[in-house]
Amino acid sequence: MSDDSFLGLEEPPQPQKPEAYRVLARKYRPQTFSELIGQDAMVTTLGNAIRRDRLAHAFLLTGVRGVGKTSTARLIAKALNCIGPDGQGGPTIDPCGVCEPCRAIAEGRHIDVIEMDAASHTGIDDVREIIEASRYSAVSARYKIYIIDEVHMLSKAAFNGLLKTLEEPPAHVKFLFATTEVNKVPVTVLSRCQRFDLRRIPADKLAAHFARVCDAEGVEAEPEALMLVARAAEGSARDGLSILDQAIAHAGIEGDMVRAEAVRAMLGLSDRGAIRDLFGLLLAGDAPGALNALRGQYDLGVDPQAVLRTLLETVHATTLIKLGTEANPAQSVEEVKALERWAAGLSFPMLHRLWQLILRGHDEVARAVLPIEAAEMALLRVVHASQLPDPGDLARQIASGSISVNVTGAPAAPPAAGEAPAASAAPEGAVAGLPRDLAELAEFLETNRRYQLAEQVRHLLRPIRFEGTEVEFSSSRPLPQDFVRELSAALREITGINWKLLTGSDTGGQTLREREADLANAERDAVLRSPLVAAAMQAFPDAELLGWSKTGT
């Protein structure tokens, strides 16, 4: 027995420290390309490039947050430096994960794989260090790899300093860039990289991935709860795993199941069953019931904008069902039945009208000082519109004569000064086939390919007198210097007759363009007075009648 032990001075055994908890987003970061979800096209391209030894010297990975840009960069580094379990392997799309390079890269300690965050290393000095270090061969790996995250944050000087090395790097160097804002990367850099656009991950693939994570964690979760998490992630695996982490914690420490109701409450989402009820009330024109349903969701803590967003999703899903597309497998049986019922009863114009009304309400709520009040007014507008007859049905009834429409037509414009009425005969002495007024003169010039002169006649000339080949006119604004001479020469060349063109001092009538504008405005007013259009304008105060500008042109 030692003296220390005899004296009782021996150090007591220390309790083993529990391993620190790793969040799901880090714990389940993909370690192989087969674990990278939703990016099959990129994996196929990379695999072919590696097998054919056609590797680019620089890769640019772009996409929204959380789709796997940095993880993909590390996987590429492993794929290029893997030596296999026996140490004799070469670059492969399926890195072994057990050799020293694979393990060191996965743990972030490989000396030849350098990661840099451009957000905190933006200057030319940081890039100069990379340029200097890239001249030296890799210490222990096949390739020296530089992974620069959020590369768009580099300064202009840093990008310029990197260009030459990026275009002609040493054979042992590879650059891997990742960015969420590829539009901020200079074109000179883009042209030197092989670009991969990582896609948003579909919600069904995310939900399946989250189910596997829950199994690995020993957590039970309802499929609907996982689908809610997947939808809230908006295509980002990292965001989804963070939300799932929160949902598991929200479920309690007793191993409770992750339930859809709890996830919905945690995220402040509206209950889809309640939204279906609200949508039904809107279609039925039940304004008090719709407002009570909205207030019920609001009292539960649901954001009014989230209610309108879910209503938009409902309109969109109904439209897809009406088009004949297959139902989303993530939708419940009750939801599918409701969508099929609405699709059968609503026309496409009505669905488009609902979409526009709810979308407008959604935007108004986003900007409103009083969001819940703005949401109520938006729903009342939808209720009012749902009670209006379908424009297509009204048009058919008008066409069939079951509804009489008294539309006051546009008044016929009187002939302008110096112009012959439409039904009048040609003036005495006029040559057959010659134009009899400014309108016919403009068409005559166009027919004979004098397009510029024709446009000048329409826009500039105010008629005073038009008798045979003698024309007197004034102008709405100063005429081009050689206009009269060029017009006279053109008419003489076309007709073989000398025309007498006079510029008078009288005001004259309207130009052809002014007359056309007045006629178009009169037609527009007549259309607006029709019952069908008047009803539509009353229902949609901000609507515009397309096909006419304010001037009628």
mmCIF file of N, CA, C and O in Angstrom, residues 25 64-67 200-201 206 210 229-246 267:
data_model
loop_
_atom_site.group_PDB
_atom_site.id
_atom_site.type_symbol
_atom_site.label_atom_id
_atom_site.label_comp_id
_atom_site.label_asym_id
_atom_site.label_seq_id
_atom_site.Cartn_x
_atom_site.Cartn_y
_atom_site.Cartn_z
ATOM 1 N N ALA A 25 -29.290 19.536 -36.110
ATOM 2 C CA ALA A 25 -28.762 20.049 -37.374
ATOM 3 C C ALA A 25 -27.283 19.717 -37.539
ATOM 4 O O ALA A 25 -26.799 19.524 -38.661
ATOM 5 N N VAL A 64 -30.466 28.507 -51.303
ATOM 6 C CA VAL A 64 -30.987 29.141 -50.090
ATOM 7 C C VAL A 64 -30.326 28.517 -48.871
ATOM 8 O O VAL A 64 -29.639 27.485 -48.960
ATOM 9 N N ARG A 65 -30.560 29.108 -47.728
ATOM 10 C CA ARG A 65 -29.946 28.630 -46.496
ATOM 11 C C ARG A 65 -30.377 27.189 -46.203
ATOM 12 O O ARG A 65 -31.502 26.782 -46.465
ATOM 13 N N GLY A 66 -29.449 26.431 -45.658
ATOM 14 C CA GLY A 66 -29.792 25.127 -45.130
ATOM 15 C C GLY A 66 -30.019 24.014 -46.122
ATOM 16 O O GLY A 66 -30.522 22.959 -45.740
ATOM 17 N N VAL A 67 -29.650 24.196 -47.404
ATOM 18 C CA VAL A 67 -29.874 23.113 -48.373
ATOM 19 C C VAL A 67 -28.646 22.216 -48.513
ATOM 20 O O VAL A 67 -28.699 21.218 -49.221
ATOM 21 N N ARG A 200 -34.111 23.817 -53.396
ATOM 22 C CA ARG A 200 -34.892 23.645 -52.169
ATOM 23 C C ARG A 200 -35.326 22.188 -52.068
ATOM 24 O O ARG A 200 -35.682 21.566 -53.067
ATOM 25 N N ILE A 201 -35.328 21.663 -50.859
ATOM 26 C CA ILE A 201 -35.677 20.261 -50.655
ATOM 27 C C ILE A 201 -37.196 20.153 -50.550
ATOM 28 O O ILE A 201 -37.811 20.867 -49.746
ATOM 29 N N LEU A 206 -38.285 16.120 -46.974
ATOM 30 C CA LEU A 206 -37.895 16.593 -45.649
ATOM 31 C C LEU A 206 -38.636 15.827 -44.563
ATOM 32 O O LEU A 206 -38.037 15.430 -43.554
ATOM 33 N N PHE A 210 -37.023 13.679 -41.580
ATOM 34 C CA PHE A 210 -37.291 13.939 -40.167
ATOM 35 C C PHE A 210 -37.820 12.680 -39.467
ATOM 36 O O PHE A 210 -37.551 12.471 -38.273
ATOM 37 N N VAL A 229 -43.640 20.573 -39.780
ATOM 38 C CA VAL A 229 -42.252 21.020 -39.631
ATOM 39 C C VAL A 229 -41.603 21.192 -40.996
ATOM 40 O O VAL A 229 -40.902 22.174 -41.260
ATOM 41 N N ALA A 230 -41.857 20.237 -41.901
ATOM 42 C CA ALA A 230 -41.258 20.299 -43.240
ATOM 43 C C ALA A 230 -41.745 21.522 -43.999
ATOM 44 O O ALA A 230 -40.970 22.180 -44.704
ATOM 45 N N ARG A 231 -43.030 21.826 -43.897
ATOM 46 C CA ARG A 231 -43.549 23.004 -44.591
ATOM 47 C C ARG A 231 -42.975 24.283 -44.011
ATOM 48 O O ARG A 231 -42.649 25.226 -44.742
ATOM 49 N N ALA A 232 -42.838 24.323 -42.682
ATOM 50 C CA ALA A 232 -42.293 25.529 -42.043
ATOM 51 C C ALA A 232 -40.826 25.720 -42.405
ATOM 52 O O ALA A 232 -40.322 26.849 -42.393
ATOM 53 N N ALA A 233 -40.121 24.641 -42.754
ATOM 54 C CA ALA A 233 -38.701 24.738 -43.089
ATOM 55 C C ALA A 233 -38.467 25.412 -44.423
ATOM 56 O O ALA A 233 -37.361 25.911 -44.684
ATOM 57 N N GLU A 234 -39.464 25.429 -45.299
ATOM 58 C CA GLU A 234 -39.379 26.083 -46.606
ATOM 59 C C GLU A 234 -38.172 25.604 -47.410
ATOM 60 O O GLU A 234 -37.412 26.395 -47.976
ATOM 61 N N GLY A 235 -37.987 24.290 -47.450
ATOM 62 C CA GLY A 235 -36.946 23.715 -48.285
ATOM 63 C C GLY A 235 -35.580 23.617 -47.652
ATOM 64 O O GLY A 235 -34.629 23.151 -48.280
ATOM 65 N N SER A 236 -35.430 24.032 -46.392
ATOM 66 C CA SER A 236 -34.136 24.031 -45.721
ATOM 67 C C SER A 236 -34.075 22.894 -44.706
ATOM 68 O O SER A 236 -34.864 22.860 -43.753
ATOM 69 N N ALA A 237 -33.121 21.974 -44.906
ATOM 70 C CA ALA A 237 -32.976 20.865 -43.960
ATOM 71 C C ALA A 237 -32.526 21.375 -42.600
ATOM 72 O O ALA A 237 -33.001 20.899 -41.557
ATOM 73 N N ARG A 238 -31.612 22.321 -42.571
ATOM 74 C CA ARG A 238 -31.123 22.834 -41.291
ATOM 75 C C ARG A 238 -32.230 23.519 -40.507
ATOM 76 O O ARG A 238 -32.390 23.293 -39.300
ATOM 77 N N ASP A 239 -33.019 24.368 -41.187
ATOM 78 C CA ASP A 239 -34.128 25.025 -40.500
ATOM 79 C C ASP A 239 -35.112 23.995 -39.968
ATOM 80 O O ASP A 239 -35.616 24.118 -38.842
ATOM 81 N N GLY A 240 -35.393 22.967 -40.776
ATOM 82 C CA GLY A 240 -36.338 21.947 -40.355
ATOM 83 C C GLY A 240 -35.854 21.177 -39.146
ATOM 84 O O GLY A 240 -36.628 20.899 -38.219
ATOM 85 N N LEU A 241 -34.574 20.831 -39.106
ATOM 86 C CA LEU A 241 -34.038 20.104 -37.959
ATOM 87 C C LEU A 241 -34.037 20.980 -36.708
ATOM 88 O O LEU A 241 -34.251 20.486 -35.592
ATOM 89 N N SER A 242 -33.809 22.271 -36.879
ATOM 90 C CA SER A 242 -33.881 23.183 -35.726
ATOM 91 C C SER A 242 -35.304 23.252 -35.184
ATOM 92 O O SER A 242 -35.520 23.241 -33.965
ATOM 93 N N ILE A 243 -36.286 23.315 -36.085
ATOM 94 C CA ILE A 243 -37.681 23.333 -35.645
ATOM 95 C C ILE A 243 -38.041 22.006 -34.995
ATOM 96 O O ILE A 243 -38.744 21.964 -33.970
ATOM 97 N N LEU A 244 -37.559 20.890 -35.572
ATOM 98 C CA LEU A 244 -37.833 19.577 -34.984
ATOM 99 C C LEU A 244 -37.221 19.464 -33.599
ATOM 100 O O LEU A 244 -37.828 18.894 -32.681
ATOM 101 N N ASP A 245 -36.009 19.987 -33.418
ATOM 102 C CA ASP A 245 -35.385 20.019 -32.091
ATOM 103 C C ASP A 245 -36.289 20.721 -31.097
ATOM 104 O O ASP A 245 -36.508 20.250 -29.967
ATOM 105 N N GLN A 246 -36.825 21.854 -31.516
ATOM 106 C CA GLN A 246 -37.715 22.622 -30.645
ATOM 107 C C GLN A 246 -39.005 21.861 -30.374
ATOM 108 O O GLN A 246 -39.518 21.866 -29.260
ATOM 109 N N LEU A 267 -45.576 26.834 -33.521
ATOM 110 C CA LEU A 267 -45.213 27.671 -34.664
ATOM 111 C C LEU A 267 -46.203 28.795 -34.912
ATOM 112 O O LEU A 267 -45.991 29.627 -35.791
#
